[in-house]
Coordinates of N, CA and C in Angstrom, one line a residue:
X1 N -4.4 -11.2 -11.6 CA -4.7 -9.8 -11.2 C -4.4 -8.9 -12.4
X2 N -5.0 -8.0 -12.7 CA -4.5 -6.7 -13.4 C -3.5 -6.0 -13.5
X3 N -2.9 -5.3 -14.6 CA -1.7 -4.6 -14.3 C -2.0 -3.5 -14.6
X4 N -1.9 -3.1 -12.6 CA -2.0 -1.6 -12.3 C -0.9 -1.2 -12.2
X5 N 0.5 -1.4 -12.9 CA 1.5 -0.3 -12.9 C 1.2 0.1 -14.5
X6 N 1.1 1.8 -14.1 CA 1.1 2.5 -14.8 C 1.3 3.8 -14.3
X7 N 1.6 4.7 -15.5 CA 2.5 6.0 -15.0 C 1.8 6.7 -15.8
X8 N 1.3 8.1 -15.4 CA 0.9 9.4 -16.2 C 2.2 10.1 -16.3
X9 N 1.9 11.6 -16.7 CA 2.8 12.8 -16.5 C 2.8 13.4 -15.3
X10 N 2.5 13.1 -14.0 CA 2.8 13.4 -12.7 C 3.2 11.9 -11.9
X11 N 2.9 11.1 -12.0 CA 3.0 10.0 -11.0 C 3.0 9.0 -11.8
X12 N 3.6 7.8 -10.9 CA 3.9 6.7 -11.3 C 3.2 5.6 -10.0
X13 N 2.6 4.2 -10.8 CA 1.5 3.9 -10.0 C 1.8 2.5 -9.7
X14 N 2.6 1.4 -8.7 CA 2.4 -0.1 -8.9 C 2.2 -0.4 -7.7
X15 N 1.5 -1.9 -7.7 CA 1.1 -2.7 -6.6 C 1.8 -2.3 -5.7
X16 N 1.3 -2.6 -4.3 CA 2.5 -2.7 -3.2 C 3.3 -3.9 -3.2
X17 N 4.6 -3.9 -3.0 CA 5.3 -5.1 -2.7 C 4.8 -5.3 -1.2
X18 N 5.6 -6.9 -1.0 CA 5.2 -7.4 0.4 C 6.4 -7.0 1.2
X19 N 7.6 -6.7 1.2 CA 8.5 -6.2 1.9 C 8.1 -4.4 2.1
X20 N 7.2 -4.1 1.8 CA 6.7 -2.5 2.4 C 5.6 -2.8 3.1
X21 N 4.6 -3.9 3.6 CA 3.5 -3.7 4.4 C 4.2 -4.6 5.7
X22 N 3.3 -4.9 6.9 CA 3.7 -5.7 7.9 C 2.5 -7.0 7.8
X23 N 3.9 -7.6 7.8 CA 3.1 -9.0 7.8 C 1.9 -9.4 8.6
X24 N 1.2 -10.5 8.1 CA 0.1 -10.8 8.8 C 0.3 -11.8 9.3
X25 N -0.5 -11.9 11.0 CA -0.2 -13.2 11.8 C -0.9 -14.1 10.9
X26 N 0.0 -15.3 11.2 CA -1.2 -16.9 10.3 C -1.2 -17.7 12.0
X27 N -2.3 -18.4 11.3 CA -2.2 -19.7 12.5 C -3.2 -20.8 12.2
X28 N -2.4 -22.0 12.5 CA -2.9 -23.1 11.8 C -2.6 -23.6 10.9
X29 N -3.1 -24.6 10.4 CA -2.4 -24.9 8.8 C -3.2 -25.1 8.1
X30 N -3.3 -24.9 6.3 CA -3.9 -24.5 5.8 C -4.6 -25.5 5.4
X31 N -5.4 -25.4 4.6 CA -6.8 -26.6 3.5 C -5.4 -27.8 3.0
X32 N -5.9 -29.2 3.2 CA -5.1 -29.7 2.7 C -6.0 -30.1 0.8
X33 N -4.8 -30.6 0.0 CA -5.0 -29.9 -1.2 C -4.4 -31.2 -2.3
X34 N -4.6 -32.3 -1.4 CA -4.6 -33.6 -2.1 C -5.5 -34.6 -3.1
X35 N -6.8 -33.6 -2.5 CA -7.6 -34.5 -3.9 C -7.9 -33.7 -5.2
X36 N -6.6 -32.5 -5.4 CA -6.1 -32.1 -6.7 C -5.5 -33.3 -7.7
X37 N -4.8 -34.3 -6.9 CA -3.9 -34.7 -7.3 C -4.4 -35.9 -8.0
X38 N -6.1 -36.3 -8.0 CA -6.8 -37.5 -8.6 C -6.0 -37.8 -10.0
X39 N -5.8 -39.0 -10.2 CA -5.7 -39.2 -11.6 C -6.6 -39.1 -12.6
X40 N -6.2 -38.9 -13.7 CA -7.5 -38.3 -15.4 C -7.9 -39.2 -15.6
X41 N -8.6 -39.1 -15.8 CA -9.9 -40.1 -17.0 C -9.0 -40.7 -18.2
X42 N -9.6 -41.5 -18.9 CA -9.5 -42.4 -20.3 C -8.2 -40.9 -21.1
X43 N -7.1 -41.4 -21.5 CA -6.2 -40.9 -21.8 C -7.1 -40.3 -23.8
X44 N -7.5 -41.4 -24.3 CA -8.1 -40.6 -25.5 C -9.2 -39.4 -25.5
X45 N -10.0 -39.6 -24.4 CA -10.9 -38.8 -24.1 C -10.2 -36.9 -24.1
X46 N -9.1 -37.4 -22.8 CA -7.7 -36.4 -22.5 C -7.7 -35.9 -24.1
X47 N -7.3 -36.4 -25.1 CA -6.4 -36.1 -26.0 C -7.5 -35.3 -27.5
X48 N -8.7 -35.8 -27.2 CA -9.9 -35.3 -28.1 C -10.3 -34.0 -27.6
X49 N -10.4 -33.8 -26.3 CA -10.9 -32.9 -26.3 C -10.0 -31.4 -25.8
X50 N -8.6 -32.2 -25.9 CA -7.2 -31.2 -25.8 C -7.7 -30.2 -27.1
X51 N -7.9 -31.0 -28.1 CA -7.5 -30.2 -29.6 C -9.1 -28.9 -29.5
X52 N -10.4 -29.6 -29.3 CA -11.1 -28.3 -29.1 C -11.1 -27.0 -28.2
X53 N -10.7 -27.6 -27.4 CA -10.3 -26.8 -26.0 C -9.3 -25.7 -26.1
X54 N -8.0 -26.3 -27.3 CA -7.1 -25.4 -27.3 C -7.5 -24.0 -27.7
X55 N -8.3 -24.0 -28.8 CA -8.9 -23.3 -29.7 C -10.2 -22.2 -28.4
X56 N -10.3 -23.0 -27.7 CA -11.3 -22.4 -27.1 C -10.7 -21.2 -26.0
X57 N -9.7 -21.8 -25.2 CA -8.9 -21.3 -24.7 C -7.8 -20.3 -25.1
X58 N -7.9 -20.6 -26.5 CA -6.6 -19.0 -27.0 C -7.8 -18.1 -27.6
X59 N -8.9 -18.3 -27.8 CA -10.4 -17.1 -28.0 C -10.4 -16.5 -26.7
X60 N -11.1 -17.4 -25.5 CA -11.2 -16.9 -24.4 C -10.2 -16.0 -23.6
X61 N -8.9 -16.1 -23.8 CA -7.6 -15.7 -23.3 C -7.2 -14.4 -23.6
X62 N -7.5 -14.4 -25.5 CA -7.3 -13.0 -25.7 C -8.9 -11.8 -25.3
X63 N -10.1 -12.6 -25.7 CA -10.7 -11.7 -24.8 C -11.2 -11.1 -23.1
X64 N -10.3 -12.0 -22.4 CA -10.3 -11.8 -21.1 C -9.0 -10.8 -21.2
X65 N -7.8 -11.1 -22.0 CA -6.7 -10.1 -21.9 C -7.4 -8.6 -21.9
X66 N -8.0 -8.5 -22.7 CA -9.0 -7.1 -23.2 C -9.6 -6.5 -22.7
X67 N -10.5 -7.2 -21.9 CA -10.9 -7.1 -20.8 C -10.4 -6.7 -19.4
X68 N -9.5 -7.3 -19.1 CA -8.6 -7.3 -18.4 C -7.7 -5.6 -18.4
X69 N -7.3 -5.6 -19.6 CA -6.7 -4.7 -19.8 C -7.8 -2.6 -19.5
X70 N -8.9 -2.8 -19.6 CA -9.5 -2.1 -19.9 C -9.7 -1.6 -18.0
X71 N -9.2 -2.4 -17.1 CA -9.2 -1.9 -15.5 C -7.7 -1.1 -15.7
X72 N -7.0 -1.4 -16.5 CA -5.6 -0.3 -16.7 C -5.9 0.9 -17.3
X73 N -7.0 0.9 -17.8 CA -7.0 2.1 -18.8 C -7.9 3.2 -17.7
X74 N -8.8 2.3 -17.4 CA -9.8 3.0 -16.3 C -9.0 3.7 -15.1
X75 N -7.9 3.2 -14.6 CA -7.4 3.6 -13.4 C -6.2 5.1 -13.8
X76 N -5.8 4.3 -15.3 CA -5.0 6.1 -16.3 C -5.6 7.0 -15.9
X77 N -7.2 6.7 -16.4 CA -8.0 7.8 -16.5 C -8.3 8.8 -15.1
X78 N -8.6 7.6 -14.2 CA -9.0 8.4 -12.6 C -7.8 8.9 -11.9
X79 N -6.4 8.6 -12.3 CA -5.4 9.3 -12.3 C -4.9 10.5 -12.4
X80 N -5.5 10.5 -14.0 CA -5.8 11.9 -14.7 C -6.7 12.8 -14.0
X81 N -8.0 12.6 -14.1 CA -9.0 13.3 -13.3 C -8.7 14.1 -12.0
X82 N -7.6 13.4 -10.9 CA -8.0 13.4 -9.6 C -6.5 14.0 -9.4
X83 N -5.6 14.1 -10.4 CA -4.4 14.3 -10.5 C -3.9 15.7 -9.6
X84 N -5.0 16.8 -9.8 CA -4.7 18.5 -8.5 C -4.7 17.3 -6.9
X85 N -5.9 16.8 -7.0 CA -6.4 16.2 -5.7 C -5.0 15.6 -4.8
X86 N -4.4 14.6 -5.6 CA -3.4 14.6 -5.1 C -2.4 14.9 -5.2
X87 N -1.6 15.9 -5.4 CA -0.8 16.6 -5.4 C -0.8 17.6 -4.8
X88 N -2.1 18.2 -4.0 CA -2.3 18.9 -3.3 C -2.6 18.3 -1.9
X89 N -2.7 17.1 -1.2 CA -2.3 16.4 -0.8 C -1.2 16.0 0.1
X90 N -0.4 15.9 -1.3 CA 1.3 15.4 -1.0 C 1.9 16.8 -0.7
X91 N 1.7 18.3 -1.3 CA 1.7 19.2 -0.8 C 1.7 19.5 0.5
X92 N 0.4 19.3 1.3 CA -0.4 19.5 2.6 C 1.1 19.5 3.6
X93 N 1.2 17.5 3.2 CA 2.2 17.1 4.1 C 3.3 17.0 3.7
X94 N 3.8 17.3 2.8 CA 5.6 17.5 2.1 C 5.3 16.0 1.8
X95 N 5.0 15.3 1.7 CA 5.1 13.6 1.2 C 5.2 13.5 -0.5
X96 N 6.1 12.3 -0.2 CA 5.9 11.9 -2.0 C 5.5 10.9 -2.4
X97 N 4.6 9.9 -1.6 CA 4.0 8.7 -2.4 C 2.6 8.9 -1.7
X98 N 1.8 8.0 -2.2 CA 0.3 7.8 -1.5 C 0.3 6.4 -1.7
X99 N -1.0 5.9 -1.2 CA -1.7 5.0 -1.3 C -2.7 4.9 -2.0
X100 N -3.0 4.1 -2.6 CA -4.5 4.1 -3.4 C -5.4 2.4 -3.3
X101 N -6.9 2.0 -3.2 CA -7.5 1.0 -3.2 C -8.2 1.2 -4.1
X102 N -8.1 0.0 -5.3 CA -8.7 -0.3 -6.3 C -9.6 -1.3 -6.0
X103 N -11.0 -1.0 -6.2 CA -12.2 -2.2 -6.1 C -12.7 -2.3 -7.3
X104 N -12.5 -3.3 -7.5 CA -12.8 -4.0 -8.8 C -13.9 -5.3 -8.5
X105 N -14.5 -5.9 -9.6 CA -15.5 -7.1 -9.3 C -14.9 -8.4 -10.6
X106 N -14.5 -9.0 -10.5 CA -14.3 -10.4 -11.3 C -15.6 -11.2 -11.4
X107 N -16.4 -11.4 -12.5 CA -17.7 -12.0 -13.1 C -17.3 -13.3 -13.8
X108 N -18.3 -13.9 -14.1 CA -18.0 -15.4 -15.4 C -19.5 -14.6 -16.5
X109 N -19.2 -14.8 -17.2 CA -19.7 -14.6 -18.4 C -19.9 -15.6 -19.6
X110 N -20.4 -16.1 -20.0 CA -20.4 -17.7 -20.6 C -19.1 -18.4 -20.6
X111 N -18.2 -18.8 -19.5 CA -16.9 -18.9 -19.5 C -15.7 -18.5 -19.2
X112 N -15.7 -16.8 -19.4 CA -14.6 -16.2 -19.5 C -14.8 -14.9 -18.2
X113 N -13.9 -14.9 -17.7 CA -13.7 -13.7 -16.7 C -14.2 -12.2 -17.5
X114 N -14.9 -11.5 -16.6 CA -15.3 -10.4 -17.0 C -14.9 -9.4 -15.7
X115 N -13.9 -8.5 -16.2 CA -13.6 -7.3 -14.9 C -14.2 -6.2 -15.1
X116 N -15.1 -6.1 -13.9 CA -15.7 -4.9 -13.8 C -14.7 -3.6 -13.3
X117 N -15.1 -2.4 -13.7 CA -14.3 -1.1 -12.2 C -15.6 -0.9 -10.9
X118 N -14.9 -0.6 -10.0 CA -15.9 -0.2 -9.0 C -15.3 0.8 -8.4
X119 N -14.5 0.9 -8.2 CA -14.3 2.8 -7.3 C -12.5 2.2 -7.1
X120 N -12.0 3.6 -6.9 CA -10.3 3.7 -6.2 C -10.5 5.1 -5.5
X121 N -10.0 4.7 -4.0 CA -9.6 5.7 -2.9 C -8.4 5.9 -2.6
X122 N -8.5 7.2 -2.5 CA -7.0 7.7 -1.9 C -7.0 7.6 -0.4
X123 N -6.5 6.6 -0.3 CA -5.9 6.3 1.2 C -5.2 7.6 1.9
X124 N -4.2 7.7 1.4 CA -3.4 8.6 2.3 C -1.6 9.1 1.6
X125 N -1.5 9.3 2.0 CA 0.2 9.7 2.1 C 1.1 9.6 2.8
X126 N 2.5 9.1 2.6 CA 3.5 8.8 3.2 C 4.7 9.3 2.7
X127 N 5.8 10.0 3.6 CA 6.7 10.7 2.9 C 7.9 10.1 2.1
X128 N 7.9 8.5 1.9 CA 8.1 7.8 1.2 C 7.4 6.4 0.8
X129 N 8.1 5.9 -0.3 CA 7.0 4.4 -0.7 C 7.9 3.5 0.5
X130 N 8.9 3.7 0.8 CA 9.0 2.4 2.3 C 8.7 2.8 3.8
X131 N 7.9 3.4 3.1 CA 7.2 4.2 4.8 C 5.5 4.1 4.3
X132 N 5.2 3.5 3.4 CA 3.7 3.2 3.1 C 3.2 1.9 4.3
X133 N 3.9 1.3 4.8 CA 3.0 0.5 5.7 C 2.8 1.2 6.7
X134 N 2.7 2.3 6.9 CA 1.8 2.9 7.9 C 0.7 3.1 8.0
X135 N 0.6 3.4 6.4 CA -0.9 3.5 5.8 C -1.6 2.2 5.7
X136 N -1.1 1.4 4.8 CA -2.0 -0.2 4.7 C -1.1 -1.0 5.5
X137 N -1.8 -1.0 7.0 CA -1.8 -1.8 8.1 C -2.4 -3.0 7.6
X138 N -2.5 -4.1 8.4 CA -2.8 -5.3 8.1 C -4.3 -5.3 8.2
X139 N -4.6 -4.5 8.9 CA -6.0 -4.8 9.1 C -6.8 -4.1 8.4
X140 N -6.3 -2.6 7.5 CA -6.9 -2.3 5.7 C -6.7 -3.3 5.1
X141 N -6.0 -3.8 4.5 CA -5.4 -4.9 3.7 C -6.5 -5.9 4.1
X142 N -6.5 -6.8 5.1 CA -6.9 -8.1 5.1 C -7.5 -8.1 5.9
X143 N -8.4 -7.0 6.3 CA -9.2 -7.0 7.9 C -10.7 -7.2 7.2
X144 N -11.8 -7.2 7.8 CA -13.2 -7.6 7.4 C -13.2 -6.2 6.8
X145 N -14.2 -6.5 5.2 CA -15.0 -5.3 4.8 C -16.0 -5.4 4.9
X146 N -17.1 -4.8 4.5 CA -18.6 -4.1 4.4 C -19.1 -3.8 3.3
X147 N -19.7 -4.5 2.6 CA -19.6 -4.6 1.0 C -21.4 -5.2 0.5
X148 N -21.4 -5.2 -0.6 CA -22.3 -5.5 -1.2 C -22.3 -7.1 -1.2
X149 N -23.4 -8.0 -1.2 CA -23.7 -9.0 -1.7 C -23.7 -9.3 -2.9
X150 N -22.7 -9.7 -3.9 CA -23.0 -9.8 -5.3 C -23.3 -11.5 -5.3
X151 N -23.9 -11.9 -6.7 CA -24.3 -13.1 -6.8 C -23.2 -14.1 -6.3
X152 N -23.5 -15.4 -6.8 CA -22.4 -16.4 -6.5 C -21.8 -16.5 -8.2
X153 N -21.5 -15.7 -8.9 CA -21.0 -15.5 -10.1 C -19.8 -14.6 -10.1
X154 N -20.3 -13.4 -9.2 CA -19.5 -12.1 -9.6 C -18.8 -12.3 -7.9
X155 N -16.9 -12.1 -7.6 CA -16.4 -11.9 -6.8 C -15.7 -10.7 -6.7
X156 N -15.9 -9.8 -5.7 CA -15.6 -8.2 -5.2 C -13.9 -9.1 -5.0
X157 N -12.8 -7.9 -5.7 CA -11.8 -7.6 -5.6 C -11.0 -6.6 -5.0
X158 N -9.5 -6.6 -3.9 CA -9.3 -5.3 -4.1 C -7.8 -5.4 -4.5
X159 N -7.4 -4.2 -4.8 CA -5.9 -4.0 -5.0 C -5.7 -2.6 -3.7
X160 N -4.0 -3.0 -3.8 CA -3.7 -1.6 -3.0 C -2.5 -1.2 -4.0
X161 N -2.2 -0.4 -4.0 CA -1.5 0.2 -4.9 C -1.0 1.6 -4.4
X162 N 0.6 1.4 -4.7 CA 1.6 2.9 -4.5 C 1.7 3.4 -5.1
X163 N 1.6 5.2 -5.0 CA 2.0 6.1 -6.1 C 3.1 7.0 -5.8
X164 N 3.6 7.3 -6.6 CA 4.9 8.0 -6.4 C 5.1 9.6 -7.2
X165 N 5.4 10.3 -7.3 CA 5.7 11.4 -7.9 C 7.0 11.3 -8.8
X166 N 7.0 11.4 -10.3 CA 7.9 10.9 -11.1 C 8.7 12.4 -11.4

């Protein structure tokens, strides 16, 4: 995932932790995950193609970091922009944190992850960050959305994210 903690000159912005939302019921037990566990192929094969791979893998790494990085820059910015909006807001109701949802899209690109931005809403306001599970209930968080069809390449992401008044 991205790193959406970041802080302008009014607010300060990071994921939600999981001890501020309310849990979600499970039931059942999950995908079993044993034929991870097959043994490798021909041990030289392993070891030939370790050495190009390495090389391929610290190219692709740093340009997915870049990428990656470029959903932090984007979200500075709509921060900036939107910055009266909320604070007039938090105003409204005397509160000092909000909520915000980041939609983002994850792509493959000859190999390497490619992060798109797609939109961030301002949820709401809460007159503290341990009073934000009132806003992302379980069923914003992890309830059905209503979204676009993208290919079987590109997968719709979301973040929720707390902001605070610094």
């Amino acid at each position: 995932m991205p790193n959406f903690a970041v802080s302008t000159d009014s607010f300060v912005v990071r994921p939600v932790r999981q001890d501020e939302v309310v849990p979600v019921q499970r039931m059942g037990k999950g995908p079993d995950l044993s034929y991870m566990s097959l043994p490798d192929g021909p041990r030289q094969l392993n070891s030939r193609m370790a050495v190009g791979g390495a090389v391929a893998a610290a190219v692709s790494q740093v340009s997915g970091g870049i990428n990656e990085y470029s959903l932090t820059v984007w979200l500075k910015k709509w921060l900036g922009a939107n910055d009266a909006k909320i604070k007039q807001a938090l105003l409204a109701k005397g509160h000092s944190a909000f909520a915000l949802q980041v939609n983002y899209a994850v792509g493959n690109s000859f190999g390497n992850q490619m992060f798109m931005s797609r939109d961030i809403y301002l949820l709401g306001t809460a007159p503290s960050a341990k009073e934000i599970g009132s806003i992302l209930t379980p069923e914003l968080m992890f309830g059905p959305k209503i979204d676009d069809v993208p290919n079987n390449a590109t997968k719709f992401k979301y973040a929720h994210l707390v902001g605070e008044r610094t």
